[in-house]
GROMACS .gro file of C-alpha atoms in nm:
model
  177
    1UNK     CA    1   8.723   4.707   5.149
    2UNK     CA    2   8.526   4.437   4.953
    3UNK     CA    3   8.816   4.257   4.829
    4UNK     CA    4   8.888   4.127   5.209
    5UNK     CA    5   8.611   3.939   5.283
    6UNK     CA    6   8.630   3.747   5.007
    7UNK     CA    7   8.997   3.650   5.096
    8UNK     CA    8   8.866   3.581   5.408
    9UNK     CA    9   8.479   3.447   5.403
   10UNK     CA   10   8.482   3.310   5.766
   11UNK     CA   11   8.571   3.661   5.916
   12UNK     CA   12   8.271   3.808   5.668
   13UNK     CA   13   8.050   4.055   5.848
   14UNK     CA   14   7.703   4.035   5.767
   15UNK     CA   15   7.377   4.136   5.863
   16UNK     CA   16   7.274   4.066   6.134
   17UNK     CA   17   6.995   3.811   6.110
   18UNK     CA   18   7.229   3.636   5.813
   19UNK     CA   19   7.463   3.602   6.052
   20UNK     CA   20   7.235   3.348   6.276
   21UNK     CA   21   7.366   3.042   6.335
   22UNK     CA   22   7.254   2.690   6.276
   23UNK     CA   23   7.121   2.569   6.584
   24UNK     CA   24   7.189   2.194   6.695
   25UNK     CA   25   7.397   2.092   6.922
   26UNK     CA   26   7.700   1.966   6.821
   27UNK     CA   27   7.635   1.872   6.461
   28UNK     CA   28   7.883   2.012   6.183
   29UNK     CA   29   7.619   2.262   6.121
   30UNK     CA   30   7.622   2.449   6.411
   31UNK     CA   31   7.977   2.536   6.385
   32UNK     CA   32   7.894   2.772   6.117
   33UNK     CA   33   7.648   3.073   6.034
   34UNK     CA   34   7.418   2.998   5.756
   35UNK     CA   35   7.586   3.281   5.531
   36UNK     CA   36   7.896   3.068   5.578
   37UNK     CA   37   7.742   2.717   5.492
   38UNK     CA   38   7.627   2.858   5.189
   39UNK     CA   39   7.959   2.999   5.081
   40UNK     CA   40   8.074   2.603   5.127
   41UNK     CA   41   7.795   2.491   4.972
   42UNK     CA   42   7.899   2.694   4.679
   43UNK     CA   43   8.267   2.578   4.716
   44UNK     CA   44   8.145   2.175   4.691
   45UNK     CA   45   7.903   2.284   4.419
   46UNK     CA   46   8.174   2.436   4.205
   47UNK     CA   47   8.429   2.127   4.290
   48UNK     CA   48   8.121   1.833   4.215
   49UNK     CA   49   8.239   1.861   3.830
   50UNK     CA   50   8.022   1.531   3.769
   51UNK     CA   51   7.730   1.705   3.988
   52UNK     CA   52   7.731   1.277   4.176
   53UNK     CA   53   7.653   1.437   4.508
   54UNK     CA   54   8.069   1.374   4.633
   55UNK     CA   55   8.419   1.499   4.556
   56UNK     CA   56   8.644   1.251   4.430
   57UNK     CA   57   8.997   1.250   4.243
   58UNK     CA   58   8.804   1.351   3.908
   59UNK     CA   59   8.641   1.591   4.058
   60UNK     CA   60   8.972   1.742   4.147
   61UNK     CA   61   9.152   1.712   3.892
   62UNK     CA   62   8.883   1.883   3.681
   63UNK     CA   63   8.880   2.209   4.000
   64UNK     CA   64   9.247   2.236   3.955
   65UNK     CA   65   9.288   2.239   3.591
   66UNK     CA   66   8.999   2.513   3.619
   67UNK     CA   67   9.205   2.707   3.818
   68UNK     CA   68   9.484   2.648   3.569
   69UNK     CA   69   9.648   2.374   3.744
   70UNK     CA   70   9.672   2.082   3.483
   71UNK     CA   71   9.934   1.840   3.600
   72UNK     CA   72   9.843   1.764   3.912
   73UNK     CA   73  10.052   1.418   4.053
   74UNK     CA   74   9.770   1.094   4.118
   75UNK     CA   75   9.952   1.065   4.444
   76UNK     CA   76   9.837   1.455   4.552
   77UNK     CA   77   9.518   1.382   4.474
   78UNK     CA   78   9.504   1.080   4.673
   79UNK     CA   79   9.657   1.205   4.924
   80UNK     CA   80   9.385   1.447   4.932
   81UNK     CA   81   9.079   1.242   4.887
   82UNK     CA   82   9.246   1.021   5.202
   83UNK     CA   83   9.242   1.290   5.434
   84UNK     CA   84   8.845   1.205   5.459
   85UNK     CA   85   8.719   0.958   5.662
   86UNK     CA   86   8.514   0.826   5.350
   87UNK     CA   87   8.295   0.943   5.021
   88UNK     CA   88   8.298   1.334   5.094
   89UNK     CA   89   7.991   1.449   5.034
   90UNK     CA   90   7.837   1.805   5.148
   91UNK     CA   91   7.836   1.659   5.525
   92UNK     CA   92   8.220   1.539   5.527
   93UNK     CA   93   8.311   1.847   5.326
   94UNK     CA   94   8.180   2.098   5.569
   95UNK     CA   95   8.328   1.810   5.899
   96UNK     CA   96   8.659   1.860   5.662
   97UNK     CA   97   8.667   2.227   5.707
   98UNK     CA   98   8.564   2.297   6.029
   99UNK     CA   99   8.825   2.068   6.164
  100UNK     CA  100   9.086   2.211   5.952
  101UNK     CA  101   8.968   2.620   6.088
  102UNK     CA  102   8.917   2.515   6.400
  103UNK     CA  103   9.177   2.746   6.596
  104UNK     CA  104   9.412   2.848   6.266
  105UNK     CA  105   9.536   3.172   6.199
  106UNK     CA  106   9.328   3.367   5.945
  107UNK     CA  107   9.672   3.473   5.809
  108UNK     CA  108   9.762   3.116   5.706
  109UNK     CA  109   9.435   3.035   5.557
  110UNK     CA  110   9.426   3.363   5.352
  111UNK     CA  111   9.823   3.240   5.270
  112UNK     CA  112   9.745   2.870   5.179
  113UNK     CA  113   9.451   3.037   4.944
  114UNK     CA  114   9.710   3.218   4.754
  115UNK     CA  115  10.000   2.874   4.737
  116UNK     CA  116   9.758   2.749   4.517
  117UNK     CA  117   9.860   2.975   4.244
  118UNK     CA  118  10.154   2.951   4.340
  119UNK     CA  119  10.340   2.647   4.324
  120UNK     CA  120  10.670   2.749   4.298
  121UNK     CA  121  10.650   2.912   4.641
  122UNK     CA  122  10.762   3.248   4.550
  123UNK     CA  123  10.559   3.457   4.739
  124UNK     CA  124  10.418   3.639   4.441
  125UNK     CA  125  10.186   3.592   4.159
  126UNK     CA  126  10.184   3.797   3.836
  127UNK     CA  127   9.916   4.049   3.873
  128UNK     CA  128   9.718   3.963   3.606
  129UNK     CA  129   9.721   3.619   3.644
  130UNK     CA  130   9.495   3.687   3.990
  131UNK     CA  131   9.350   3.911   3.787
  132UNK     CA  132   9.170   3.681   3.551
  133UNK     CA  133   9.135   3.425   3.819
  134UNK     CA  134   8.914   3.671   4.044
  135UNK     CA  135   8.711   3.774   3.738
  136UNK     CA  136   8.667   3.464   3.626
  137UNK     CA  137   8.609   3.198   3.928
  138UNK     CA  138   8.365   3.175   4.175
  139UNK     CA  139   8.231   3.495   4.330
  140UNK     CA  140   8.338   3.700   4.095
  141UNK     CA  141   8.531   4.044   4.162
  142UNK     CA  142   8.377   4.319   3.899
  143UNK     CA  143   8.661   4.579   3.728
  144UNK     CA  144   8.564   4.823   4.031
  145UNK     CA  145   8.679   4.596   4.332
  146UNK     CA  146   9.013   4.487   4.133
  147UNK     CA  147   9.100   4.867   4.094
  148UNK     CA  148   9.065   4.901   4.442
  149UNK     CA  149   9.237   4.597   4.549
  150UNK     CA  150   9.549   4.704   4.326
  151UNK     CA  151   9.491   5.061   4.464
  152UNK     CA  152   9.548   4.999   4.819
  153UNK     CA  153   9.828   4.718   4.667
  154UNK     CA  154   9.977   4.805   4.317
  155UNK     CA  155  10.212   4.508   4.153
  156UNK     CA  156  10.599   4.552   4.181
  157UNK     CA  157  10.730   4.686   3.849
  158UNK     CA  158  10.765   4.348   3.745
  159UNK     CA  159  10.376   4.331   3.763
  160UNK     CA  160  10.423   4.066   4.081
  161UNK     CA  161  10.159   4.090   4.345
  162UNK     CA  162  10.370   3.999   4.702
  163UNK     CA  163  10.037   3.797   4.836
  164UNK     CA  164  10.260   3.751   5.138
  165UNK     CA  165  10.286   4.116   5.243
  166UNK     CA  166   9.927   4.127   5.114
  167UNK     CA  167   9.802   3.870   5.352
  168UNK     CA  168  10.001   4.080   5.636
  169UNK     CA  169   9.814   4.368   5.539
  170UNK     CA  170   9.452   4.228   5.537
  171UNK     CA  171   9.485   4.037   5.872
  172UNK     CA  172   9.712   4.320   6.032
  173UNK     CA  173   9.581   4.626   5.896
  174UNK     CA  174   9.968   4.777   5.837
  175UNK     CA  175  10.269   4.673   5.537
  176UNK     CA  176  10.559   4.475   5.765
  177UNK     CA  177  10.842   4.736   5.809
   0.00000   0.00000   0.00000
């Protein structure tokens, strides 16, 4: 289905001569195919509100209340700007990244993706609320993919999507019993 790769762009399967890597040695670069970099490219471009080149606290601050996050804490953002070794530009970004996918579960990242929107730690987000957010941001999902994302996994009655089960389902391939 369409909808999983984009919950899951480092397992993407593309052509085959996008899926080339970037050769040289052990630079960040070659940890990643070029279809990927770009997708991270993208990602930094979309968080560089100022467009300075680097993401700092302003910068997220600005990504979260985009994603309809506005009260982020100082201290979160801090805390997130000092898990860089210094100014993260494109370079440190991409360092940031491979370090942190380097050997984790695709089922947590595709979890941690959906935490975001939900900060209560529920387990579930109100369908449309996902909805609008995968119409809206990013690589956008067009009416056709988000019927067939809610085909293969309709809301509860209470119009909750369980991302948890979901996340089972798109690593696993089967609901948990």
């Amino acid at each position: 289905m369409v909808w999983n790769r984009r919950f899951c762009p480092m397992n993407e399967q593309a052509p085959k001569k996008a899926k080339k890597k970037v050769e040289g040695g052990s630079n960040v670069f070659s940890m990643f195919e070029q279809t990927q970099i770009q997708e991270f490219k993208e990602a930094f471009t979309i968080m560089d509100q100022n467009r300075d080149g680097f993401i700092d606290k302003a910068d997220l601050r600005d990504t979260f209340a985009a994603l309809g996050r506005l009260n982020v804490k100082n201290e979160e953002l801090e805390d997130m700007v000092k898990e860089a070794p210094g100014p993260i530009n494109f370079t440190v970004f991409l360092t940031m990244f491979g370090e942190k996918l380097k050997g984790t579960d695709p089922e947590e990242t595709i979890l941690n993706a959906f935490k975001i929107f939900d900060p209560e730690g529920k387990g579930h987000i109100k369908a449309d609320y996902i909805k609008e957010m995968l119409m809206t941001q990013a690589d956008r999902f067009s009416q056709e993919e988000i019927n067939q994302m809610f085909a293969a996994f309709p809301p509860d009655v209470s119009g909750n999507l369980d991302y948890k089960n979901l996340c089972y389902v798109i690593t696993h391939g089967e609901e948990k019993d």
